[in-house]
Coordinates of C-alpha atoms in Angstrom, one line a residue:
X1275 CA -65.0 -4.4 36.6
X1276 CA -64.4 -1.6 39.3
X1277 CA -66.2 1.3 39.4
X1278 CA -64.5 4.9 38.8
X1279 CA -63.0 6.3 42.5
X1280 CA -62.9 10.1 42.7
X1281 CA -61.2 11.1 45.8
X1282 CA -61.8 14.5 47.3
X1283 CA -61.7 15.2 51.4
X1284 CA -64.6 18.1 51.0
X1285 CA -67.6 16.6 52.2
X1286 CA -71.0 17.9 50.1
X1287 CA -73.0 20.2 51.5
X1288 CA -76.2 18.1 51.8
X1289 CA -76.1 14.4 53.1
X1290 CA -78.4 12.9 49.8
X1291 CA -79.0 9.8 50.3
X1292 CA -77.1 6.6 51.0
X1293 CA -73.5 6.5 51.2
X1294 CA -70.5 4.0 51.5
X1295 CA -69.1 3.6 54.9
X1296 CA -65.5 2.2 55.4
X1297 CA -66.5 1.8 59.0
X1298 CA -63.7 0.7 61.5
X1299 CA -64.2 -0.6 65.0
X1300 CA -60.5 -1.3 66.4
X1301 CA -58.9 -1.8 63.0
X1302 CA -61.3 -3.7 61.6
X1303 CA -64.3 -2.8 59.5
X1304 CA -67.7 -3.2 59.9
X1305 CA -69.2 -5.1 57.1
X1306 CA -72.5 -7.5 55.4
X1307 CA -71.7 -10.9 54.6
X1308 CA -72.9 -12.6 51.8
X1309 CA -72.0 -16.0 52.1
X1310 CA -68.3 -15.7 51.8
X1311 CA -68.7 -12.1 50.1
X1312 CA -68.3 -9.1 52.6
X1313 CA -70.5 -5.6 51.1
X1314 CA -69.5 -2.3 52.8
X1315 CA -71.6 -0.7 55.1
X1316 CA -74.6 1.4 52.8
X1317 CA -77.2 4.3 55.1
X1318 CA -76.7 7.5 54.5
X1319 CA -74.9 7.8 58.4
X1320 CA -74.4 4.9 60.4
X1321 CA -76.6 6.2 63.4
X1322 CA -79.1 4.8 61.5
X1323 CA -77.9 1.5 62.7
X1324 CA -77.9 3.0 66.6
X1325 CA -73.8 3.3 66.0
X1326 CA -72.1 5.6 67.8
X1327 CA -69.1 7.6 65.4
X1328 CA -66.0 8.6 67.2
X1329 CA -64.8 10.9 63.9
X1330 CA -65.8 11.1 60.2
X1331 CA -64.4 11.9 57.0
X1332 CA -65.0 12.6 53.2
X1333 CA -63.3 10.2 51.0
X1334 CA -64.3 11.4 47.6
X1335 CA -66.9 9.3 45.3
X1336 CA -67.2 5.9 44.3
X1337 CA -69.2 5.2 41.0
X1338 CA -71.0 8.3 41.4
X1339 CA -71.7 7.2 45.3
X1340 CA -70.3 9.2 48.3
X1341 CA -67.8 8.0 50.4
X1342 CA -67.2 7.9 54.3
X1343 CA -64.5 7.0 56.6
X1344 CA -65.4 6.4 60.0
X1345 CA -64.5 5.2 63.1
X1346 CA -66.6 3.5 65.6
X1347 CA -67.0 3.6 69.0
X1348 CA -65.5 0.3 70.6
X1349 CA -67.2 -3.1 71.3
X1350 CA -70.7 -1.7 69.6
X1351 CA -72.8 -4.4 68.6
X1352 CA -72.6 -4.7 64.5
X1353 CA -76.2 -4.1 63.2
X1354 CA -78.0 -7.6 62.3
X1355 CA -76.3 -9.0 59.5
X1356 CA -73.3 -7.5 59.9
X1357 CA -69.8 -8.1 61.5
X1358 CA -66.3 -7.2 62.0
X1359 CA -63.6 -8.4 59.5
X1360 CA -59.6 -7.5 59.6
X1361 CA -58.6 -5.4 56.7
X1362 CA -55.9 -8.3 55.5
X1363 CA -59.3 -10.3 55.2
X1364 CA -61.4 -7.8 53.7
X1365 CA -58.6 -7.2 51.3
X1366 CA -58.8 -10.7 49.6
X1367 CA -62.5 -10.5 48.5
X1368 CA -63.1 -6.8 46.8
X1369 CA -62.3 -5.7 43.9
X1370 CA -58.7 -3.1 43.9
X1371 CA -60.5 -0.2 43.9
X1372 CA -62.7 -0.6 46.9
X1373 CA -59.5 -2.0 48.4
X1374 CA -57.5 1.1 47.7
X1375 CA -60.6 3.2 49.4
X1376 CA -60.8 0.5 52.6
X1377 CA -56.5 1.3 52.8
X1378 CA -56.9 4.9 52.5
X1379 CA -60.1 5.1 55.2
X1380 CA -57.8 3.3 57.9
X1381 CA -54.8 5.3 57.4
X1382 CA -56.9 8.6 57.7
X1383 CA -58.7 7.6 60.6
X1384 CA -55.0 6.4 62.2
X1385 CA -53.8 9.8 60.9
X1386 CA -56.2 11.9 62.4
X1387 CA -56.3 9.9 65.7
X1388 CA -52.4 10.2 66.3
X1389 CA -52.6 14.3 65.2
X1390 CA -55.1 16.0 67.3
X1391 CA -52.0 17.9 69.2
X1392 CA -49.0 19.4 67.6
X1393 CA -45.8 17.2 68.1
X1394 CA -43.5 20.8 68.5
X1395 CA -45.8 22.7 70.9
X1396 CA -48.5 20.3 72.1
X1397 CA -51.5 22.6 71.2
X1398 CA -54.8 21.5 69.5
X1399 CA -54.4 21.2 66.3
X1400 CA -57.2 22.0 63.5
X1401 CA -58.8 20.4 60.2
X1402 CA -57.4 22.6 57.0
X1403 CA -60.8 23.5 54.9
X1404 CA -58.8 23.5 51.7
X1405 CA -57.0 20.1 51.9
X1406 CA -56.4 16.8 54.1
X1407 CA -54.3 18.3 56.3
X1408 CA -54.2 19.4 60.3
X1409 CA -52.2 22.6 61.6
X1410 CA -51.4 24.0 64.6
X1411 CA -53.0 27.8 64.8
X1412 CA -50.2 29.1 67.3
X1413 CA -47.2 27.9 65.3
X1414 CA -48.6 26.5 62.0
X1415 CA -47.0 23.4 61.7
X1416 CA -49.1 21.5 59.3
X1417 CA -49.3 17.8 59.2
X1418 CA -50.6 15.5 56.7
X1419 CA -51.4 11.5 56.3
X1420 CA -47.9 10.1 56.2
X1421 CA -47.1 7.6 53.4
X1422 CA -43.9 5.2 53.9
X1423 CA -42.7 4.3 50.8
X1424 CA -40.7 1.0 51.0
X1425 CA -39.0 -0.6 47.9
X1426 CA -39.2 -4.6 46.9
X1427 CA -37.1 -6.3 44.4
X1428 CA -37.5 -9.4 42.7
X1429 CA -33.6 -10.6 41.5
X1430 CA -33.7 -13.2 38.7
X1431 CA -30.6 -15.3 37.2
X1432 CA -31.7 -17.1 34.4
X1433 CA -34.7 -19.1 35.0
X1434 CA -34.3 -18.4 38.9
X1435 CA -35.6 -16.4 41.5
X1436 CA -34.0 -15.2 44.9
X1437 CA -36.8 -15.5 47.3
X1438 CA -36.0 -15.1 50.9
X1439 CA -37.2 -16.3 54.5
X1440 CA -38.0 -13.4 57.2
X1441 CA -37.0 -13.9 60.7
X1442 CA -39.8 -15.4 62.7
X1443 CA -41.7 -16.7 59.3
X1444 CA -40.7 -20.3 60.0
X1445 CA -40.6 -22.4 57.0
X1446 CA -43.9 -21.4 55.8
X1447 CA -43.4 -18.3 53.2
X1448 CA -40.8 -16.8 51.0
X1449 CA -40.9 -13.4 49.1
X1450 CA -39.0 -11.0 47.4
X1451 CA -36.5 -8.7 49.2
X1452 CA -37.7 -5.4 50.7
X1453 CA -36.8 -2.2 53.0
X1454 CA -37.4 1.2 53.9
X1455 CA -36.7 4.2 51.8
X1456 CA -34.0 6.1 54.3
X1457 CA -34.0 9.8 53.8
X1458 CA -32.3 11.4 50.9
X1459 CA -32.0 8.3 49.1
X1460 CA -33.8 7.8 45.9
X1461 CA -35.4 4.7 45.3
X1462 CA -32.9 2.9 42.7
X1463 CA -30.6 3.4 45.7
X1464 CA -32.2 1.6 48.4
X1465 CA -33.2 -1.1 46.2
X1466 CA -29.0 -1.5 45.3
X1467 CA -28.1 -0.8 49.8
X1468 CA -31.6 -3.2 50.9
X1469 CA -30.3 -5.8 48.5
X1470 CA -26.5 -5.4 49.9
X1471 CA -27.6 -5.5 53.6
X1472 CA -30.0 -8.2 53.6
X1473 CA -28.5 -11.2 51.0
X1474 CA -25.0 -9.8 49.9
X1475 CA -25.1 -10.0 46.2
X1476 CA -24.6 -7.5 43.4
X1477 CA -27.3 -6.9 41.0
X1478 CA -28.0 -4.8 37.8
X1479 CA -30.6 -3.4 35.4
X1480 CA -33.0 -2.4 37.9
X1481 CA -36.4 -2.4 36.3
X1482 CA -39.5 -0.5 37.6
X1483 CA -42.3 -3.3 38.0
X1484 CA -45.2 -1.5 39.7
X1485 CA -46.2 -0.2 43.1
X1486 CA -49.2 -1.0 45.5
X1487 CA -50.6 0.8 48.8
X1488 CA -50.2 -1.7 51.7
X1489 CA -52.2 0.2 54.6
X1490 CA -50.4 -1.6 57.4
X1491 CA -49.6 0.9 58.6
X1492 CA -49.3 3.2 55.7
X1493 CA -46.6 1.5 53.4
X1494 CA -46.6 2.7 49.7
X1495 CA -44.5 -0.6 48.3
X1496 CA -42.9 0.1 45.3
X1497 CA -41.5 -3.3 43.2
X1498 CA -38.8 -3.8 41.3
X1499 CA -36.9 -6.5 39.1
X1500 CA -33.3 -7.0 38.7
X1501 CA -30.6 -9.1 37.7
X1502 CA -28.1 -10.8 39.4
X1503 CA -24.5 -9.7 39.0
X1504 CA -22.4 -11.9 41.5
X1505 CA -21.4 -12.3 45.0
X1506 CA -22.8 -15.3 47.3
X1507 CA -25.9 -15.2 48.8
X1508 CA -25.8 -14.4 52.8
X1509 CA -28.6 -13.9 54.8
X1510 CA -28.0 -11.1 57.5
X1511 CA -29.5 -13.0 60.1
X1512 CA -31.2 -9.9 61.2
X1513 CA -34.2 -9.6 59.0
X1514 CA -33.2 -12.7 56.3
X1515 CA -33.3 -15.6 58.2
X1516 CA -33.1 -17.7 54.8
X1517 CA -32.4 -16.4 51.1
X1518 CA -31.9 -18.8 48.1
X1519 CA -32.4 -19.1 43.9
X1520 CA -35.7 -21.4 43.5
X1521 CA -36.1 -22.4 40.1
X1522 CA -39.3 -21.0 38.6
X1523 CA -41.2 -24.7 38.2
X1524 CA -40.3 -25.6 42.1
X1525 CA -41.1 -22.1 43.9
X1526 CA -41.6 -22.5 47.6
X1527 CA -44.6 -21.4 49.1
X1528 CA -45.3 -17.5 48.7
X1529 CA -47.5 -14.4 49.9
X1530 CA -51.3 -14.2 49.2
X1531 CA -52.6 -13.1 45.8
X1532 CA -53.5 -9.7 47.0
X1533 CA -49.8 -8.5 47.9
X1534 CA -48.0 -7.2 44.9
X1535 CA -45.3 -9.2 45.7
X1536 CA -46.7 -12.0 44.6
X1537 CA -48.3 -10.6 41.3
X1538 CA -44.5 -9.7 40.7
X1539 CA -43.3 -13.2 41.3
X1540 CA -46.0 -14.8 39.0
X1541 CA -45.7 -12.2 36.0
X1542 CA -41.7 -12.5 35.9
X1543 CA -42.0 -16.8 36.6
X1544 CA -44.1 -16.8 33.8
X1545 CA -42.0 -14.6 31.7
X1546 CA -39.0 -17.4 32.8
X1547 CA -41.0 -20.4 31.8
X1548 CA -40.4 -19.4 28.3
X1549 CA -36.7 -19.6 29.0
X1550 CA -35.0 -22.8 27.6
X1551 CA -33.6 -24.8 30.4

């Protein structure tokens, strides 16, 4: 069972004693493995270790414990016992909470990296003391971790599914449909224009399904269900190199376990099962 996550980006006043340290050398983070288990990094700062910290920063609490983001200096030897491991990787083998925390660590330390200067004036900006946030002193533009949001839909038609093939995914995975959010659309929109653009079809009773934080680079994917209300499918040929109803006993092969995707396509395939064919 995961532990409670308290965020907060005020660091205490007093280190006091070990910490959690979503550690990232190049994008991927430093951590122990146990066998095929990776723990986080646990000192209360990693120059403990010898490592050299390029910037730091509060994440909140985890079961009581405090919480670090940090970035490493490059091609540092990991302490013994330790290595690096992409975040994709890490992802698969820690609980959601923890992999909430290891998403929100990288995007901060991205943030923070790409921020230091103002994008109107070019001046140095500053850390805000009473939120996550950077502004520029001279003309107080203010800038915060961006979040993408980006909607996904799962279309069903009786006991089927329309799964599609991404250009440059060869034959070896299909998922449900997905796209940016475009400015002033709201999401129920972009679900109805995404599905239009990429397959062609029609669909109805949009249902809200659930929504996941996909740190690559700083997605917030929101899913959906629908159903289909005509038209034939046609891949764009842009993005949707292949799109197609799979019954739900002979689904092709789909995304890992840890992409809401497919926890989407596995909760509504069940739900179809039931369905008399």
């Amino acid at each position: 069972m995961s532990k409670h996550y308290q965020p907060h980006f005020k660091a205490p006043p007093q280190r006091g004693g070990s910490a959690l340290w979503f550690a990232f050398d190049s994008g991927k983070i430093l951590v122990r493995m146990e066998g095929e288990s990776p723990s986080l990094l646990t000192c209360v700062h990693p120059t403990d270790h010898g490592l050299e910290v390029i910037q730091e920063h509060y994440l909140g609490t985890y079961g009581g414990e405090h919480c670090y983001a940090a970035e490493l200096a490059r091609e540092q030897i990991p302490p013994n016992g330790h290595t690096l491991l992409g975040l994709r990787d890490m992802l698969g083998h820690i609980d959601d909470t923890l992999a909430g925390i290891s998403g929100r660590a990288a995007q901060i330390l991205e943030w923070n990296r790409n921020h230091r200067f103002c994008g109107r004036c070019g001046n140095e900006t500053v850390p805000r003391e009473d939120e996550r946030a950077r502004t520029c002193v001279p003309c107080k533009r203010t800038s915060y971790p961006p979040v993408a949001p980006v909607i996904m839909v799962l279309i069903k038609d009786g006991r089927k599914l329309l799964l599609a093939r991404k250009v440059g995914w060869g034959n070896t995975r299909y998922s449900a449909l997905a796209g940016f959010v475009e400015p002033g659309e709201t999401l129920e929109s972009t679900v109805i224009r995404e599905t239009r653009e990429e397959v062609g079809v029609e669909i109805k009773n949009i249902q809200y399904f659930g929504s996941q934080p996909w740190p690559f680079p700083n997605n917030l994917m929101i899913a959906f269900t629908a159903d289909y209300a005509g038209g034939p499918v046609k891949p764009d040929g842009v993005e949707i190199e292949e799109a197609t109803f799979f019954d739900v006993d002979e689904l092709p092969n789909l995304p890992p376990g840890i992409s809401i995707s497919r926890r989407m396509i596995n909760t509504v395939a069940s739900e179809l099962r039931k369905l008399p064919k």
